[in-house]
Amino acid sequence: MTYAAVPDQFENSLVWAFLHTFLRFGLIRSAVDGPEGQWFVQITAGEQVHHLTDAEDAFVFVLDVLEIVRQGQDGGQ
């Protein structure tokens, strides 16, 4: 898989860093950066592609994934 270059704007760079990390650890299947801070993310094969329309959408998505990881570490409690 090829990875997109790190974006210029800080918010987009932060989202890119999280999504890149999620990809490396297998938490998501794919992430593609689109125009004007948009992202297209697929969690598993065959699942819908999530269209994150701006940095705020992307931050919410990242926080949701981190919450799922935290719940998994806590044994779902």
PDB file of N, CA and C in Angstrom:
ATOM      1  N   MET A   1       0.842  -1.174   0.000  1.00  0.00           N
ATOM      2  CA  MET A   1       0.000   0.000   0.000  1.00  0.00           C
ATOM      3  C   MET A   1       0.886   1.235   0.000  1.00  0.00           C
ATOM      4  N   THR A   2       0.520   2.209  -0.780  1.00  0.00           N
ATOM      5  CA  THR A   2       1.258   3.466  -0.778  1.00  0.00           C
ATOM      6  C   THR A   2       0.576   4.441   0.168  1.00  0.00           C
ATOM      7  N   TYR A   3       1.338   5.298   0.755  1.00  0.00           N
ATOM      8  CA  TYR A   3       0.825   6.258   1.716  1.00  0.00           C
ATOM      9  C   TYR A   3       0.916   7.655   1.133  1.00  0.00           C
ATOM     10  N   ALA A   4      -0.069   8.471   1.445  1.00  0.00           N
ATOM     11  CA  ALA A   4      -0.061   9.854   0.987  1.00  0.00           C
ATOM     12  C   ALA A   4       1.015  10.632   1.724  1.00  0.00           C
ATOM     13  N   ALA A   5       1.497  11.680   1.085  1.00  0.00           N
ATOM     14  CA  ALA A   5       2.479  12.552   1.734  1.00  0.00           C
ATOM     15  C   ALA A   5       1.824  13.263   2.913  1.00  0.00           C
ATOM     16  N   VAL A   6       2.622  13.644   3.870  1.00  0.00           N
ATOM     17  CA  VAL A   6       2.112  14.368   5.041  1.00  0.00           C
ATOM     18  C   VAL A   6       1.569  15.716   4.583  1.00  0.00           C
ATOM     19  N   PRO A   7       0.332  16.037   4.961  1.00  0.00           N
ATOM     20  CA  PRO A   7      -0.258  17.324   4.563  1.00  0.00           C
ATOM     21  C   PRO A   7       0.474  18.506   5.188  1.00  0.00           C
ATOM     22  N   ASP A   8       0.264  19.697   4.609  1.00  0.00           N
ATOM     23  CA  ASP A   8       0.929  20.908   5.078  1.00  0.00           C
ATOM     24  C   ASP A   8       0.309  21.494   6.344  1.00  0.00           C
ATOM     25  N   GLN A   9      -1.014  21.497   6.455  1.00  0.00           N
ATOM     26  CA  GLN A   9      -1.669  22.120   7.596  1.00  0.00           C
ATOM     27  C   GLN A   9      -1.573  21.219   8.826  1.00  0.00           C
ATOM     28  N   PHE A  10      -1.372  21.841   9.996  1.00  0.00           N
ATOM     29  CA  PHE A  10      -1.172  21.077  11.228  1.00  0.00           C
ATOM     30  C   PHE A  10      -2.322  20.135  11.523  1.00  0.00           C
ATOM     31  N   GLU A  11      -3.591  20.615  11.425  1.00  0.00           N
ATOM     32  CA  GLU A  11      -4.719  19.747  11.757  1.00  0.00           C
ATOM     33  C   GLU A  11      -4.737  18.524  10.861  1.00  0.00           C
ATOM     34  N   ASN A  12      -4.493  18.731   9.582  1.00  0.00           N
ATOM     35  CA  ASN A  12      -4.485  17.605   8.651  1.00  0.00           C
ATOM     36  C   ASN A  12      -3.294  16.693   8.911  1.00  0.00           C
ATOM     37  N   SER A  13      -2.170  17.257   9.335  1.00  0.00           N
ATOM     38  CA  SER A  13      -1.009  16.433   9.668  1.00  0.00           C
ATOM     39  C   SER A  13      -1.285  15.566  10.880  1.00  0.00           C
ATOM     40  N   LEU A  14      -1.988  16.108  11.862  1.00  0.00           N
ATOM     41  CA  LEU A  14      -2.331  15.349  13.061  1.00  0.00           C
ATOM     42  C   LEU A  14      -3.273  14.197  12.712  1.00  0.00           C
ATOM     43  N   VAL A  15      -4.298  14.474  11.915  1.00  0.00           N
ATOM     44  CA  VAL A  15      -5.218  13.416  11.471  1.00  0.00           C
ATOM     45  C   VAL A  15      -4.445  12.374  10.684  1.00  0.00           C
ATOM     46  N   TRP A  16      -3.593  12.816   9.763  1.00  0.00           N
ATOM     47  CA  TRP A  16      -2.790  11.889   8.960  1.00  0.00           C
ATOM     48  C   TRP A  16      -1.965  10.977   9.853  1.00  0.00           C
ATOM     49  N   ALA A  17      -1.346  11.529  10.895  1.00  0.00           N
ATOM     50  CA  ALA A  17      -0.505  10.731  11.793  1.00  0.00           C
ATOM     51  C   ALA A  17      -1.320   9.643  12.487  1.00  0.00           C
ATOM     52  N   PHE A  18      -2.501  10.001  12.985  1.00  0.00           N
ATOM     53  CA  PHE A  18      -3.352   8.994  13.627  1.00  0.00           C
ATOM     54  C   PHE A  18      -3.802   7.931  12.632  1.00  0.00           C
ATOM     55  N   LEU A  19      -4.307   8.361  11.466  1.00  0.00           N
ATOM     56  CA  LEU A  19      -4.785   7.389  10.489  1.00  0.00           C
ATOM     57  C   LEU A  19      -3.655   6.490  10.007  1.00  0.00           C
ATOM     58  N   HIS A  20      -2.484   7.047   9.806  1.00  0.00           N
ATOM     59  CA  HIS A  20      -1.320   6.263   9.396  1.00  0.00           C
ATOM     60  C   HIS A  20      -0.985   5.220  10.468  1.00  0.00           C
ATOM     61  N   THR A  21      -1.049   5.618  11.729  1.00  0.00           N
ATOM     62  CA  THR A  21      -0.793   4.687  12.836  1.00  0.00           C
ATOM     63  C   THR A  21      -1.863   3.596  12.880  1.00  0.00           C
ATOM     64  N   PHE A  22      -3.132   3.986  12.717  1.00  0.00           N
ATOM     65  CA  PHE A  22      -4.211   2.997  12.707  1.00  0.00           C
ATOM     66  C   PHE A  22      -3.999   1.989  11.579  1.00  0.00           C
ATOM     67  N   LEU A  23      -3.544   2.452  10.413  1.00  0.00           N
ATOM     68  CA  LEU A  23      -3.261   1.552   9.294  1.00  0.00           C
ATOM     69  C   LEU A  23      -2.146   0.569   9.654  1.00  0.00           C
ATOM     70  N   ARG A  24      -1.074   1.087  10.218  1.00  0.00           N
ATOM     71  CA  ARG A  24       0.083   0.239  10.552  1.00  0.00           C
ATOM     72  C   ARG A  24      -0.259  -0.846  11.550  1.00  0.00           C
ATOM     73  N   PHE A  25      -1.191  -0.565  12.466  1.00  0.00           N
ATOM     74  CA  PHE A  25      -1.555  -1.538  13.487  1.00  0.00           C
ATOM     75  C   PHE A  25      -2.822  -2.316  13.133  1.00  0.00           C
ATOM     76  N   GLY A  26      -3.320  -2.146  11.920  1.00  0.00           N
ATOM     77  CA  GLY A  26      -4.451  -2.925  11.442  1.00  0.00           C
ATOM     78  C   GLY A  26      -5.802  -2.541  12.027  1.00  0.00           C
ATOM     79  N   LEU A  27      -5.909  -1.335  12.582  1.00  0.00           N
ATOM     80  CA  LEU A  27      -7.180  -0.898  13.145  1.00  0.00           C
ATOM     81  C   LEU A  27      -8.150  -0.417  12.072  1.00  0.00           C
ATOM     82  N   ILE A  28      -7.623  -0.002  10.919  1.00  0.00           N
ATOM     83  CA  ILE A  28      -8.444   0.351   9.769  1.00  0.00           C
ATOM     84  C   ILE A  28      -7.799  -0.279   8.532  1.00  0.00           C
ATOM     85  N   ARG A  29      -8.597  -0.445   7.491  1.00  0.00           N
ATOM     86  CA  ARG A  29      -8.105  -1.097   6.270  1.00  0.00           C
ATOM     87  C   ARG A  29      -7.465  -0.108   5.305  1.00  0.00           C
ATOM     88  N   SER A  30      -8.089   1.075   5.148  1.00  0.00           N
ATOM     89  CA  SER A  30      -7.537   2.054   4.217  1.00  0.00           C
ATOM     90  C   SER A  30      -7.932   3.468   4.626  1.00  0.00           C
ATOM     91  N   ALA A  31      -7.103   4.409   4.227  1.00  0.00           N
ATOM     92  CA  ALA A  31      -7.363   5.827   4.462  1.00  0.00           C
ATOM     93  C   ALA A  31      -6.739   6.605   3.309  1.00  0.00           C
ATOM     94  N   VAL A  32      -7.551   7.423   2.675  1.00  0.00           N
ATOM     95  CA  VAL A  32      -7.088   8.209   1.539  1.00  0.00           C
ATOM     96  C   VAL A  32      -7.445   9.666   1.801  1.00  0.00           C
ATOM     97  N   ASP A  33      -6.467  10.539   1.641  1.00  0.00           N
ATOM     98  CA  ASP A  33      -6.769  11.966   1.813  1.00  0.00           C
ATOM     99  C   ASP A  33      -7.306  12.513   0.497  1.00  0.00           C
ATOM    100  N   GLY A  34      -8.337  13.317   0.629  1.00  0.00           N
ATOM    101  CA  GLY A  34      -8.970  13.922  -0.537  1.00  0.00           C
ATOM    102  C   GLY A  34      -8.692  15.415  -0.562  1.00  0.00           C
ATOM    103  N   PRO A  35      -9.374  16.115  -1.437  1.00  0.00           N
ATOM    104  CA  PRO A  35      -9.167  17.559  -1.546  1.00  0.00           C
ATOM    105  C   PRO A  35      -9.717  18.313  -0.337  1.00  0.00           C
ATOM    106  N   GLU A  36      -9.085  19.425  -0.023  1.00  0.00           N
ATOM    107  CA  GLU A  36      -9.563  20.360   0.990  1.00  0.00           C
ATOM    108  C   GLU A  36      -9.821  19.720   2.357  1.00  0.00           C
ATOM    109  N   GLY A  37      -8.904  18.888   2.821  1.00  0.00           N
ATOM    110  CA  GLY A  37      -9.004  18.319   4.163  1.00  0.00           C
ATOM    111  C   GLY A  37      -9.985  17.171   4.311  1.00  0.00           C
ATOM    112  N   GLN A  38     -10.440  16.613   3.208  1.00  0.00           N
ATOM    113  CA  GLN A  38     -11.350  15.474   3.278  1.00  0.00           C
ATOM    114  C   GLN A  38     -10.562  14.177   3.393  1.00  0.00           C
ATOM    115  N   TRP A  39     -11.196  13.167   3.991  1.00  0.00           N
ATOM    116  CA  TRP A  39     -10.592  11.846   4.115  1.00  0.00           C
ATOM    117  C   TRP A  39     -11.634  10.800   3.748  1.00  0.00           C
ATOM    118  N   PHE A  40     -11.168   9.696   3.191  1.00  0.00           N
ATOM    119  CA  PHE A  40     -12.014   8.558   2.884  1.00  0.00           C
ATOM    120  C   PHE A  40     -11.394   7.367   3.610  1.00  0.00           C
ATOM    121  N   VAL A  41     -12.152   6.778   4.545  1.00  0.00           N
ATOM    122  CA  VAL A  41     -11.608   5.745   5.421  1.00  0.00           C
ATOM    123  C   VAL A  41     -12.497   4.507   5.360  1.00  0.00           C
ATOM    124  N   GLN A  42     -11.861   3.334   5.274  1.00  0.00           N
ATOM    125  CA  GLN A  42     -12.584   2.069   5.329  1.00  0.00           C
ATOM    126  C   GLN A  42     -12.014   1.262   6.487  1.00  0.00           C
ATOM    127  N   ILE A  43     -12.896   0.804   7.377  1.00  0.00           N
ATOM    128  CA  ILE A  43     -12.427   0.085   8.560  1.00  0.00           C
ATOM    129  C   ILE A  43     -12.111  -1.362   8.230  1.00  0.00           C
ATOM    130  N   THR A  44     -13.015  -2.067   7.541  1.00  0.00           N
ATOM    131  CA  THR A  44     -12.772  -3.459   7.143  1.00  0.00           C
ATOM    132  C   THR A  44     -13.195  -3.652   5.693  1.00  0.00           C
ATOM    133  N   ALA A  45     -12.678  -4.714   5.083  1.00  0.00           N
ATOM    134  CA  ALA A  45     -13.033  -5.026   3.701  1.00  0.00           C
ATOM    135  C   ALA A  45     -14.538  -5.258   3.610  1.00  0.00           C
ATOM    136  N   GLY A  46     -15.134  -4.762   2.568  1.00  0.00           N
ATOM    137  CA  GLY A  46     -16.556  -4.947   2.359  1.00  0.00           C
ATOM    138  C   GLY A  46     -17.434  -3.955   3.108  1.00  0.00           C
ATOM    139  N   GLU A  47     -16.852  -3.181   4.000  1.00  0.00           N
ATOM    140  CA  GLU A  47     -17.619  -2.179   4.740  1.00  0.00           C
ATOM    141  C   GLU A  47     -17.676  -0.894   3.934  1.00  0.00           C
ATOM    142  N   GLN A  48     -18.666  -0.069   4.263  1.00  0.00           N
ATOM    143  CA  GLN A  48     -18.795   1.216   3.580  1.00  0.00           C
ATOM    144  C   GLN A  48     -17.549   2.076   3.799  1.00  0.00           C
ATOM    145  N   VAL A  49     -17.321   2.980   2.885  1.00  0.00           N
ATOM    146  CA  VAL A  49     -16.235   3.944   3.018  1.00  0.00           C
ATOM    147  C   VAL A  49     -16.798   5.159   3.744  1.00  0.00           C
ATOM    148  N   HIS A  50     -16.149   5.560   4.817  1.00  0.00           N
ATOM    149  CA  HIS A  50     -16.561   6.733   5.580  1.00  0.00           C
ATOM    150  C   HIS A  50     -15.954   7.971   4.930  1.00  0.00           C
ATOM    151  N   HIS A  51     -16.799   8.947   4.622  1.00  0.00           N
ATOM    152  CA  HIS A  51     -16.337  10.193   4.011  1.00  0.00           C
ATOM    153  C   HIS A  51     -16.268  11.240   5.115  1.00  0.00           C
ATOM    154  N   LEU A  52     -15.072  11.598   5.510  1.00  0.00           N
ATOM    155  CA  LEU A  52     -14.856  12.618   6.532  1.00  0.00           C
ATOM    156  C   LEU A  52     -14.654  13.929   5.801  1.00  0.00           C
ATOM    157  N   THR A  53     -15.599  14.851   5.959  1.00  0.00           N
ATOM    158  CA  THR A  53     -15.637  16.026   5.098  1.00  0.00           C
ATOM    159  C   THR A  53     -14.694  17.153   5.503  1.00  0.00           C
ATOM    160  N   ASP A  54     -14.217  17.124   6.752  1.00  0.00           N
ATOM    161  CA  ASP A  54     -13.304  18.174   7.192  1.00  0.00           C
ATOM    162  C   ASP A  54     -12.520  17.683   8.403  1.00  0.00           C
ATOM    163  N   ALA A  55     -11.660  18.536   8.930  1.00  0.00           N
ATOM    164  CA  ALA A  55     -10.820  18.151  10.068  1.00  0.00           C
ATOM    165  C   ALA A  55     -11.668  17.786  11.281  1.00  0.00           C
ATOM    166  N   GLU A  56     -12.786  18.485  11.482  1.00  0.00           N
ATOM    167  CA  GLU A  56     -13.648  18.180  12.641  1.00  0.00           C
ATOM    168  C   GLU A  56     -14.215  16.764  12.535  1.00  0.00           C
ATOM    169  N   ASP A  57     -14.709  16.371  11.360  1.00  0.00           N
ATOM    170  CA  ASP A  57     -15.180  14.996  11.150  1.00  0.00           C
ATOM    171  C   ASP A  57     -14.066  13.994  11.421  1.00  0.00           C
ATOM    172  N   ALA A  58     -12.884  14.313  10.921  1.00  0.00           N
ATOM    173  CA  ALA A  58     -11.750  13.406  11.085  1.00  0.00           C
ATOM    174  C   ALA A  58     -11.364  13.272  12.549  1.00  0.00           C
ATOM    175  N   PHE A  59     -11.374  14.383  13.299  1.00  0.00           N
ATOM    176  CA  PHE A  59     -11.058  14.314  14.730  1.00  0.00           C
ATOM    177  C   PHE A  59     -12.055  13.443  15.470  1.00  0.00           C
ATOM    178  N   VAL A  60     -13.335  13.604  15.150  1.00  0.00           N
ATOM    179  CA  VAL A  60     -14.372  12.774  15.792  1.00  0.00           C
ATOM    180  C   VAL A  60     -14.134  11.305  15.468  1.00  0.00           C
ATOM    181  N   PHE A  61     -13.807  10.996  14.220  1.00  0.00           N
ATOM    182  CA  PHE A  61     -13.533   9.623  13.816  1.00  0.00           C
ATOM    183  C   PHE A  61     -12.344   9.060  14.597  1.00  0.00           C
ATOM    184  N   VAL A  62     -11.266   9.830  14.677  1.00  0.00           N
ATOM    185  CA  VAL A  62     -10.073   9.398  15.405  1.00  0.00           C
ATOM    186  C   VAL A  62     -10.415   9.141  16.876  1.00  0.00           C
ATOM    187  N   LEU A  63     -11.163  10.038  17.495  1.00  0.00           N
ATOM    188  CA  LEU A  63     -11.546   9.852  18.899  1.00  0.00           C
ATOM    189  C   LEU A  63     -12.421   8.621  19.077  1.00  0.00           C
ATOM    190  N   ASP A  64     -13.308   8.350  18.124  1.00  0.00           N
ATOM    191  CA  ASP A  64     -14.143   7.143  18.187  1.00  0.00           C
ATOM    192  C   ASP A  64     -13.281   5.879  18.144  1.00  0.00           C
ATOM    193  N   VAL A  65     -12.290   5.854  17.255  1.00  0.00           N
ATOM    194  CA  VAL A  65     -11.401   4.692  17.170  1.00  0.00           C
ATOM    195  C   VAL A  65     -10.610   4.537  18.469  1.00  0.00           C
ATOM    196  N   LEU A  66     -10.102   5.643  18.995  1.00  0.00           N
ATOM    197  CA  LEU A  66      -9.348   5.570  20.255  1.00  0.00           C
ATOM    198  C   LEU A  66     -10.227   5.072  21.395  1.00  0.00           C
ATOM    199  N   GLU A  67     -11.493   5.445  21.417  1.00  0.00           N
ATOM    200  CA  GLU A  67     -12.421   4.969  22.457  1.00  0.00           C
ATOM    201  C   GLU A  67     -12.646   3.464  22.323  1.00  0.00           C
ATOM    202  N   ILE A  68     -12.781   2.975  21.107  1.00  0.00           N
ATOM    203  CA  ILE A  68     -12.931   1.531  20.881  1.00  0.00           C
ATOM    204  C   ILE A  68     -11.702   0.790  21.380  1.00  0.00           C
ATOM    205  N   VAL A  69     -10.518   1.323  21.103  1.00  0.00           N
ATOM    206  CA  VAL A  69      -9.272   0.710  21.583  1.00  0.00           C
ATOM    207  C   VAL A  69      -9.243   0.704  23.108  1.00  0.00           C
ATOM    208  N   ARG A  70      -9.620   1.834  23.728  1.00  0.00           N
ATOM    209  CA  ARG A  70      -9.618   1.920  25.180  1.00  0.00           C
ATOM    210  C   ARG A  70     -10.578   0.899  25.784  1.00  0.00           C
ATOM    211  N   GLN A  71     -11.767   0.769  25.208  1.00  0.00           N
ATOM    212  CA  GLN A  71     -12.730  -0.200  25.714  1.00  0.00           C
ATOM    213  C   GLN A  71     -12.199  -1.620  25.568  1.00  0.00           C
ATOM    214  N   GLY A  72     -11.498  -1.892  24.479  1.00  0.00           N
ATOM    215  CA  GLY A  72     -10.903  -3.208  24.289  1.00  0.00           C
ATOM    216  C   GLY A  72      -9.841  -3.509  25.318  1.00  0.00           C
ATOM    217  N   GLN A  73      -9.065  -2.503  25.690  1.00  0.00           N
ATOM    218  CA  GLN A  73      -8.034  -2.686  26.695  1.00  0.00           C
ATOM    219  C   GLN A  73      -8.627  -2.868  28.082  1.00  0.00           C
ATOM    220  N   ASP A  74      -9.790  -2.254  28.314  1.00  0.00           N
ATOM    221  CA  ASP A  74     -10.453  -2.360  29.618  1.00  0.00           C
ATOM    222  C   ASP A  74     -11.334  -3.600  29.699  1.00  0.00           C
ATOM    223  N   GLY A  75     -11.322  -4.418  28.664  1.00  0.00           N
ATOM    224  CA  GLY A  75     -12.158  -5.601  28.664  1.00  0.00           C
ATOM    225  C   GLY A  75     -13.621  -5.301  28.401  1.00  0.00           C
ATOM    226  N   GLY A  76     -13.892  -4.169  27.736  1.00  0.00           N
ATOM    227  CA  GLY A  76     -15.248  -3.805  27.386  1.00  0.00           C
ATOM    228  C   GLY A  76     -16.035  -3.178  28.526  1.00  0.00           C
ATOM    229  N   GLN A  77     -15.378  -2.825  29.600  1.00  0.00           N
ATOM    230  CA  GLN A  77     -16.078  -2.257  30.757  1.00  0.00           C
ATOM    231  C   GLN A  77     -16.292  -0.782  30.606  1.00  0.00           C
TER     232      GLN A  77
END
